[in-house]
Tab-separated table of C-alpha atoms and ligand atoms in Angstrom:
chain	number	residue	atom	x	y	z
P	1	ARG	CA	110.960	109.015	81.133
P	2	PRO	CA	114.136	108.285	83.111
P	3	ALA	CA	115.139	104.638	83.361
P	4	MET	CA	114.251	102.799	86.575
P	5	VAL	CA	117.379	101.563	88.348
P	6	VAL	CA	117.745	98.689	90.801
P	7	ALA	CA	121.105	98.667	92.634
P	8	ILE	CA	122.301	95.406	94.176
P	9	ASP	CA	125.469	95.272	96.262
P	10	GLY	CA	127.060	92.800	98.616
P	11	PRO	CA	130.115	90.615	99.215
P	12	ALA	CA	131.296	87.847	96.882
P	13	ALA	CA	129.020	84.824	96.369
P	14	ALA	CA	126.137	86.210	98.443
P	15	GLY	CA	123.710	85.542	95.582
P	16	LYS	CA	123.733	89.013	93.970
P	17	GLY	CA	124.133	87.762	90.413
P	18	THR	CA	121.355	85.185	90.642
P	19	LEU	CA	119.018	87.722	92.233
P	20	ALA	CA	119.916	90.510	89.822
P	21	ARG	CA	119.375	88.266	86.785
P	22	GLY	CA	116.056	87.021	88.214
P	23	LEU	CA	114.862	90.548	88.969
P	24	ALA	CA	115.851	91.771	85.513
P	25	ARG	CA	113.940	88.883	83.898
P	26	GLN	CA	110.817	89.456	86.020
P	27	LEU	CA	110.825	93.225	85.535
P	28	GLY	CA	111.854	93.188	81.863
P	29	PHE	CA	114.962	95.257	82.681
P	30	ALA	CA	118.512	95.097	81.335
P	31	TYR	CA	121.184	93.549	83.576
P	32	LEU	CA	124.795	94.628	84.129
P	33	ASP	CA	127.197	92.494	86.173
P	34	SER	CA	129.657	95.266	87.089
P	35	GLY	CA	132.079	92.707	88.569
P	36	SER	CA	132.662	91.425	85.030
P	37	LEU	CA	134.249	94.795	84.150
P	38	TYR	CA	136.788	94.473	86.979
P	39	ARG	CA	137.258	90.795	86.122
P	40	ALA	CA	137.943	91.685	82.483
P	41	VAL	CA	140.629	94.146	83.575
P	42	GLY	CA	142.163	91.565	85.930
P	43	ALA	CA	142.073	88.846	83.255
P	44	LYS	CA	143.765	91.042	80.645
P	45	VAL	CA	146.519	92.057	83.045
P	46	LEU	CA	147.173	88.388	83.907
P	47	ALA	CA	147.051	87.380	80.228
P	48	GLU	CA	149.774	89.857	79.333
P	49	GLY	CA	151.899	88.627	82.228
P	50	GLY	CA	151.444	91.869	84.191
P	51	ASP	CA	151.035	92.441	87.926
P	52	PRO	CA	147.441	93.344	88.906
P	53	ALA	CA	148.807	95.204	91.931
P	54	ASP	CA	150.726	97.608	89.690
P	55	ASP	CA	148.891	100.956	89.374
P	56	GLU	CA	150.116	101.897	85.921
P	57	THR	CA	149.430	98.496	84.311
P	58	ALA	CA	145.936	98.221	85.801
P	59	ALA	CA	144.990	101.768	84.806
P	60	ARG	CA	146.297	101.384	81.241
P	61	VAL	CA	144.293	98.168	80.726
P	62	ALA	CA	141.119	99.638	82.268
P	63	GLU	CA	141.332	102.762	80.124
P	64	ALA	CA	141.616	100.637	76.948
P	65	LEU	CA	138.904	98.087	77.841
P	66	GLN	CA	136.691	96.989	74.900
P	67	PRO	CA	133.251	95.330	74.908
P	68	ALA	CA	134.800	92.123	73.508
P	69	ASP	CA	136.946	91.868	76.671
P	70	LEU	CA	133.763	91.139	78.630
P	71	GLU	CA	133.302	87.937	76.593
P	72	ARG	CA	136.560	86.313	77.739
P	73	PRO	CA	135.959	82.694	78.790
P	74	ASP	CA	138.198	82.886	81.884
P	75	LEU	CA	136.340	85.637	83.770
P	76	ARG	CA	134.792	83.404	86.447
P	77	SER	CA	137.999	81.720	87.672
P	78	GLU	CA	139.313	82.288	91.193
P	79	ALA	CA	142.617	83.658	89.896
P	80	VAL	CA	140.780	86.277	87.869
P	81	GLY	CA	138.510	87.095	90.840
P	82	ARG	CA	141.606	87.811	92.911
P	83	ALA	CA	143.176	89.946	90.214
P	84	ALA	CA	139.853	91.799	89.867
P	85	SER	CA	139.786	92.704	93.537
P	86	LEU	CA	143.375	93.991	93.309
P	87	VAL	CA	142.732	96.232	90.297
P	88	ALA	CA	139.383	97.346	91.790
P	89	ALA	CA	141.172	99.055	94.692
P	90	LYS	CA	142.781	101.536	92.259
P	91	PRO	CA	141.104	104.921	91.782
P	92	ARG	CA	142.108	105.247	88.097
P	93	VAL	CA	140.643	101.835	87.312
P	94	ARG	CA	137.354	102.717	89.033
P	95	ALA	CA	137.211	106.090	87.290
P	96	ALA	CA	137.753	104.452	83.896
P	97	LEU	CA	134.798	102.088	84.410
P	98	LEU	CA	132.373	104.568	85.956
P	99	ALA	CA	131.034	106.286	82.820
P	100	PHE	CA	130.140	102.982	81.147
P	101	GLN	CA	128.142	101.837	84.193
P	102	ARG	CA	126.300	105.150	84.552
P	103	HIS	CA	125.462	105.218	80.862
P	104	PHE	CA	124.105	101.661	81.071
P	105	ALA	CA	121.876	102.670	84.007
P	106	ALA	CA	120.638	105.872	82.387
P	107	SER	CA	120.070	104.384	78.912
P	108	PRO	CA	119.541	100.623	79.241
P	109	PRO	CA	120.213	98.712	75.988
P	110	ASP	CA	117.393	97.463	73.736
P	111	GLY	CA	115.112	100.288	74.866
P	112	LYS	CA	114.410	98.550	78.191
P	113	ALA	CA	112.549	100.685	80.751
P	114	GLY	CA	115.049	100.016	83.489
P	115	ALA	CA	118.297	98.370	84.550
P	116	VAL	CA	119.489	96.129	87.337
P	117	LEU	CA	123.176	96.584	88.208
P	118	ASP	CA	125.049	94.476	90.720
P	119	GLY	CA	128.442	95.000	92.342
P	120	ARG	CA	130.006	96.548	95.434
P	121	ASP	CA	129.388	100.290	95.029
P	122	ILE	CA	126.302	100.586	92.810
P	123	GLY	CA	124.065	102.064	95.525
P	124	THR	CA	126.798	104.199	97.065
P	125	VAL	CA	128.800	105.533	94.087
P	126	VAL	CA	127.604	104.466	90.629
P	127	CYS	CA	123.857	105.076	91.081
P	128	PRO	CA	123.366	106.851	94.428
P	129	ASP	CA	119.911	108.047	93.285
P	130	ALA	CA	118.572	104.588	92.455
P	131	PRO	CA	115.086	104.281	93.998
P	132	ALA	CA	115.566	100.597	94.825
P	133	LYS	CA	118.730	99.416	96.584
P	134	LEU	CA	119.410	95.997	98.015
P	135	PHE	CA	122.397	94.916	100.064
P	136	VAL	CA	122.616	91.141	99.766
P	137	ASP	CA	124.613	89.268	102.374
P	138	ALA	CA	125.072	85.739	103.761
P	139	SER	CA	127.413	84.034	106.226
P	140	VAL	CA	130.931	83.613	104.841
P	141	GLU	CA	130.685	79.826	105.265
P	142	ILE	CA	127.551	79.537	103.151
P	143	ARG	CA	129.064	81.870	100.558
P	144	ALA	CA	132.154	79.668	100.333
P	145	ARG	CA	129.914	76.588	99.816
P	146	ARG	CA	128.002	78.326	97.044
P	147	ARG	CA	131.170	79.513	95.319
P	148	MET	CA	132.528	75.953	95.515
P	149	GLU	CA	129.412	74.580	93.811
P	150	GLU	CA	129.791	77.211	91.108
P	151	LEU	CA	133.453	76.339	90.536
P	152	ARG	CA	132.747	72.611	90.453
P	153	GLN	CA	130.054	73.119	87.846
P	154	THR	CA	132.661	74.667	85.580
P	155	GLY	CA	134.801	71.565	86.097
P	156	ALA	CA	137.322	73.317	88.349
P	157	ASP	CA	138.691	71.545	91.392
P	158	ALA	CA	137.678	73.471	94.531
P	159	ILE	CA	138.870	72.964	98.097
P	160	TYR	CA	136.583	74.417	100.761
P	161	ALA	CA	139.325	75.823	102.999
P	162	ALA	CA	141.031	77.539	100.077
P	163	VAL	CA	137.806	79.033	98.715
P	164	LEU	CA	136.856	80.242	102.208
P	165	ALA	CA	140.251	81.871	102.795
P	166	ASP	CA	140.109	83.514	99.385
P	167	LEU	CA	136.611	84.934	99.952
P	168	LYS	CA	137.656	86.350	103.319
P	169	GLU	CA	140.720	87.996	101.840
P	170	ARG	CA	138.756	89.480	98.940
P	171	ASP	CA	135.937	90.790	101.168
P	172	GLU	CA	138.439	92.326	103.530
P	173	ARG	CA	140.136	94.146	100.651
P	174	ASP	CA	136.771	95.266	99.192
P	175	ARG	CA	135.531	96.540	102.588
P	176	ASN	CA	138.682	98.375	103.607
P	177	ARG	CA	139.855	100.075	100.429
P	178	ALA	CA	139.953	103.864	100.432
P	179	VAL	CA	137.897	104.324	97.271
P	180	ALA	CA	134.307	103.014	96.951
P	181	PRO	CA	134.549	100.430	99.752
P	182	LEU	CA	131.927	97.692	99.999
P	183	LYS	CA	129.219	98.897	102.401
P	184	PRO	CA	125.443	99.226	102.360
P	185	ALA	CA	124.069	102.586	101.203
P	186	ASP	CA	122.163	104.364	103.991
P	187	ASP	CA	118.920	103.762	102.117
P	188	ALA	CA	119.593	100.133	101.117
P	189	GLU	CA	117.373	97.276	102.272
P	190	LEU	CA	119.365	94.413	103.766
P	191	LEU	CA	118.619	90.943	102.443
P	192	ASP	CA	120.335	88.044	104.196
P	193	THR	CA	120.231	84.939	102.000
P	194	THR	CA	121.990	82.578	104.433
P	195	ASP	CA	118.812	80.576	105.071
P	196	LEU	CA	116.963	81.365	101.851
P	197	GLY	CA	116.668	79.258	98.709
P	198	ILE	CA	116.915	80.975	95.336
P	199	GLU	CA	113.141	81.190	94.835
P	200	GLU	CA	112.504	82.590	98.297
P	201	ALA	CA	115.288	85.152	97.982
P	202	LEU	CA	113.970	86.269	94.602
P	203	GLU	CA	110.421	86.639	95.913
P	204	THR	CA	111.667	88.724	98.839
P	205	ALA	CA	113.778	90.908	96.543
P	206	LEU	CA	110.871	91.424	94.140
P	207	ARG	CA	108.621	92.466	97.018
P	208	ILE	CA	111.173	95.034	98.168
P	209	VAL	CA	111.723	96.407	94.659
P	210	ARG	CA	107.991	96.674	93.886
P	211	ARG	CA	107.467	98.559	97.130
P	212	LYS	CA	110.111	101.110	96.064
P	213	THR	CA	108.945	101.689	92.511
X	301	C5P	O1	131.297	90.345	91.910
X	301	C5P	P1	132.599	89.762	91.456
X	301	C5P	O2	133.152	88.723	92.381
X	301	C5P	O3	132.534	89.285	90.038
X	301	C5P	O4	133.630	90.986	91.456
X	301	C5P	C1	135.016	90.783	91.332
X	301	C5P	C2	135.739	91.885	92.074
X	301	C5P	O5	135.498	93.124	91.421
X	301	C5P	C3	135.264	92.106	93.509
X	301	C5P	O6	135.983	91.326	94.443
X	301	C5P	C4	135.520	93.586	93.736
X	301	C5P	O7	136.817	93.808	94.196
X	301	C5P	C5	135.407	94.181	92.367
X	301	C5P	N1	134.177	94.935	92.159
X	301	C5P	C6	134.133	96.237	92.616
X	301	C5P	N2	133.039	97.018	92.394
X	301	C5P	C7	131.976	96.534	91.734
X	301	C5P	C8	131.985	95.191	91.281
X	301	C5P	C9	133.100	94.411	91.518
X	301	C5P	O8	135.071	96.697	93.237
X	301	C5P	N3	130.924	97.335	91.504
């Protein structure tokens, strides 16, 4: 029986990760945070003193990525998020990470019956045949507040104006790149979490997914 796939896309800090993890727990599915792949590439490039905007460096690192690279402690920082969005605009980087994501969706680890993947292009490029697709969005101001909370919980100092400017820049780059731009798949359900708490958003998402499966 083919694995059941739930695709969750949307801009940074819209609540994708929280929703995807919650859905995976409720459905007993495996979860893949595809952003962590791009973050791992960005983090490795920065760690070796390279320029994430350089095609050759980014492609070389992506093509040599190892599972242990996904365990780096610095993946959630803003600097790494920026580097991730720079390397993610490169076709060779995206191509290098595609097979791993598709394999995860088709054969979820631990014999799970399905997988939840979140990112920017899961419903459009990675898993275009996924029966359940959500596009999660929220106002950029609320997303900046949420990202700030997240950063502060890790002990980082976060300034609202800086986080807001950074989110806008990253979204703009993700939406306007030539390859796999951030956009809802034609058959995605839109879920706006601006005025929803975590529980409410999860209930709504579960309802949508159950209707599709
Ligand atoms: O979701 P997260 O903020 O961790 O992703 C970091 C960056 O990785 C995003 O800004 C985006 O540029 C890139 N990304 C992507 N495609 C995905 C997931 C993430 O381009 N499927």
